[in-house]
Amino acid sequence: FAFTAINPSIVLGPVASSNVGSSTEFIKMMLIPKHRLNVSSHIPIVDIRNVVEAHVNAAKLPKEATAGKRFIIHHSGEGDLTHHEMTKIMAKEFGPMGYKVPDIYVPDAVWWVFSFCFKVAQRVYRGIGPKRLLLNKESREILKISYIPVEKTLVDAGHSMIDYGVIPKTQGYKKAE
């Protein structure tokens, strides 16, 4: 028999309970930040709903269509935003509700200098660089995945985490429509 591999990038999106995993820490750090700094490191993400869709569609297809293949499940192109770009999306949605999304952009050169002094800055600096090329052509063509926009993934993740109590509600919080 042959296997089919579903290989997602970092999985984000709405949560189904208050029992959350490590990927959701990224959203939590944007809405309950320990600091106000953000960086230009690229973060490849995909919506959990697309990962589920990939598994279901792969299971439904004839074995010869998927056997032995590896499918990259990733928002290819617009899905590889920088941390800085993602915080802008979250600030637009959640800032008016009282959430203090990191808003101080630190240029790459500053992270480079800090990387000589601080271990955390070394880790951040290693993530800075060109976008990673993750091709999802086969997942679009064979599995018929229609990728959810990154903005929706991030915003839905934030709202669901607030609704389940993972992130505290502010007085100004308004549930997503």
Coordinates of C-alpha atoms in Angstrom, one line a residue:
F1 CA 0.0 0.0 0.0
A2 CA 1.0 3.6 -0.5
F3 CA 0.7 6.6 1.8
T4 CA -0.5 10.1 1.1
A5 CA 1.2 12.8 3.1
I6 CA -0.5 16.1 4.1
N7 CA 2.2 18.6 5.1
P8 CA 0.8 21.8 6.5
S9 CA 2.8 24.9 7.4
I10 CA 2.1 26.5 10.8
V11 CA -1.6 25.7 11.5
L12 CA -3.7 28.6 12.8
G13 CA -7.4 29.5 12.7
P14 CA -10.4 29.2 15.0
V15 CA -10.1 26.9 18.0
A16 CA -12.8 24.4 19.0
S17 CA -12.3 24.6 22.8
S18 CA -10.2 26.3 25.5
N19 CA -7.7 23.4 25.3
V20 CA -5.3 24.9 22.8
G21 CA -2.0 23.9 21.3
S22 CA 1.3 25.6 20.7
S23 CA 0.4 27.3 17.4
T24 CA -2.2 29.3 19.2
E25 CA 0.4 30.8 21.4
F26 CA 1.4 33.0 18.4
I27 CA -2.1 34.6 18.4
K28 CA -2.1 34.9 22.2
M29 CA 1.2 36.7 22.0
M30 CA -0.3 39.3 19.6
L31 CA -3.3 40.0 21.8
I32 CA -1.7 39.7 25.2
P33 CA 1.8 40.8 24.4
K34 CA 4.7 40.6 26.8
H35 CA 6.4 43.4 24.8
R36 CA 5.4 45.8 22.0
L37 CA 8.0 44.8 19.5
N38 CA 7.5 43.1 16.2
V39 CA 9.8 41.9 13.5
S40 CA 9.9 41.3 9.7
S41 CA 10.4 37.5 10.0
H42 CA 8.2 35.5 7.6
I43 CA 5.8 33.1 9.2
P44 CA 4.3 30.5 6.8
I45 CA 0.7 29.7 8.0
V46 CA -2.4 27.8 6.9
D47 CA -5.9 27.7 8.2
I48 CA -6.9 24.6 10.2
R49 CA -10.1 24.4 8.1
N50 CA -7.9 24.0 5.0
V51 CA -5.9 21.2 6.7
V52 CA -9.2 19.4 7.5
E53 CA -10.4 19.9 3.9
A54 CA -7.1 18.4 2.6
H55 CA -7.5 15.3 4.7
V56 CA -11.1 14.8 3.8
N57 CA -10.6 15.4 0.1
A58 CA -7.5 13.1 -0.1
A59 CA -9.5 10.3 1.6
K60 CA -12.4 10.7 -1.0
L61 CA -10.2 10.6 -4.1
P62 CA -9.3 7.4 -5.9
K63 CA -6.1 5.9 -4.4
E64 CA -4.2 6.4 -7.7
A65 CA -4.8 10.1 -7.5
T66 CA -3.1 10.6 -4.2
A67 CA -1.0 7.5 -3.4
G68 CA 2.7 8.2 -2.7
K69 CA 2.2 12.0 -3.0
R70 CA 3.1 14.8 -0.5
F71 CA 0.7 17.7 -0.5
I72 CA 2.0 21.1 0.8
I73 CA -0.9 22.7 2.6
H74 CA 0.0 26.4 2.8
H75 CA -1.5 29.8 1.9
S76 CA 1.3 30.1 -0.8
G77 CA 2.0 33.6 -1.7
E78 CA -0.1 35.7 0.6
G79 CA 0.2 33.1 3.4
D80 CA 3.8 33.9 4.1
L81 CA 3.3 37.3 5.8
T82 CA 5.8 38.8 8.2
H83 CA 5.1 39.1 11.9
H84 CA 4.9 42.8 11.3
E85 CA 2.2 42.4 8.6
M86 CA 0.2 40.0 10.8
T87 CA 0.2 42.4 13.8
K88 CA -1.2 45.1 11.5
I89 CA -4.1 42.8 10.6
M90 CA -4.7 42.0 14.3
A91 CA -4.4 45.7 15.4
K92 CA -7.0 46.7 12.8
E93 CA -9.5 44.2 14.1
F94 CA -8.7 44.1 17.9
G95 CA -7.0 47.4 18.6
P96 CA -10.3 49.3 18.7
M97 CA -11.6 46.7 21.2
G98 CA -8.8 47.5 23.7
Y99 CA -6.2 44.9 22.8
K100 CA -2.6 46.2 22.8
V101 CA -1.2 44.5 19.7
P102 CA 2.6 44.9 19.3
D103 CA 3.1 48.1 17.4
I104 CA 6.8 48.9 17.5
Y105 CA 8.6 47.7 14.4
V106 CA 12.2 46.8 15.1
P107 CA 14.4 46.9 11.9
D108 CA 16.4 43.8 11.0
A109 CA 19.7 45.6 11.6
V110 CA 18.7 46.2 15.2
W111 CA 17.9 42.5 15.7
W112 CA 21.3 41.6 14.2
V113 CA 23.1 43.8 16.8
F114 CA 20.9 42.5 19.7
S115 CA 21.7 38.9 18.5
F116 CA 25.2 39.3 19.8
C117 CA 23.9 40.0 23.3
F118 CA 20.6 38.2 23.8
K119 CA 19.7 34.6 23.0
V120 CA 16.1 35.5 22.2
A121 CA 17.3 38.0 19.7
Q122 CA 19.5 35.3 18.1
R123 CA 16.3 33.2 17.5
V124 CA 14.4 36.1 16.1
Y125 CA 17.2 37.1 13.8
R126 CA 17.5 33.6 12.4
G127 CA 13.9 33.9 11.3
I128 CA 14.5 37.1 9.3
G129 CA 15.0 36.6 5.6
P130 CA 13.4 36.1 2.3
K131 CA 10.0 34.4 2.0
R132 CA 10.1 30.6 1.9
L133 CA 8.9 29.1 -1.3
L134 CA 6.2 26.6 -0.4
L135 CA 4.4 25.4 -3.5
N136 CA 0.8 24.3 -3.1
K137 CA -0.1 23.7 -6.7
E138 CA -0.9 20.0 -6.3
S139 CA -3.1 20.7 -3.2
R140 CA -5.1 23.3 -5.3
E141 CA -5.3 21.1 -8.4
I142 CA -5.7 17.6 -7.1
L143 CA -7.2 18.1 -3.7
K144 CA -9.2 21.1 -4.9
I145 CA -8.3 23.3 -1.9
S146 CA -9.6 26.8 -2.0
Y147 CA -7.4 28.6 0.6
I148 CA -9.1 30.8 3.2
P149 CA -7.5 34.3 3.2
V150 CA -4.9 34.9 5.9
E151 CA -6.7 37.9 7.3
K152 CA -9.8 35.7 8.0
T153 CA -7.6 32.9 9.5
L154 CA -5.9 35.4 12.0
V155 CA -9.1 37.3 12.9
D156 CA -11.2 34.1 13.4
A157 CA -8.4 32.6 15.5
G158 CA -8.4 35.7 17.8
H159 CA -12.2 35.8 18.2
S160 CA -12.5 32.1 18.9
M161 CA -9.8 32.3 21.5
I162 CA -11.5 35.2 23.2
D163 CA -14.9 33.4 23.0
Y164 CA -13.5 30.3 24.6
G165 CA -11.7 32.3 27.4
V166 CA -8.2 31.5 26.2
I167 CA -7.7 35.3 25.9
P168 CA -9.6 37.5 28.3
K169 CA -12.3 39.8 27.0
T170 CA -11.8 43.5 27.2
Q171 CA -14.6 45.8 28.1
G172 CA -14.7 47.0 24.5
Y173 CA -14.8 43.5 23.0
K174 CA -17.4 42.9 20.2
K175 CA -18.0 39.4 19.0
A176 CA -17.4 38.7 15.4
E177 CA -20.3 39.0 13.1

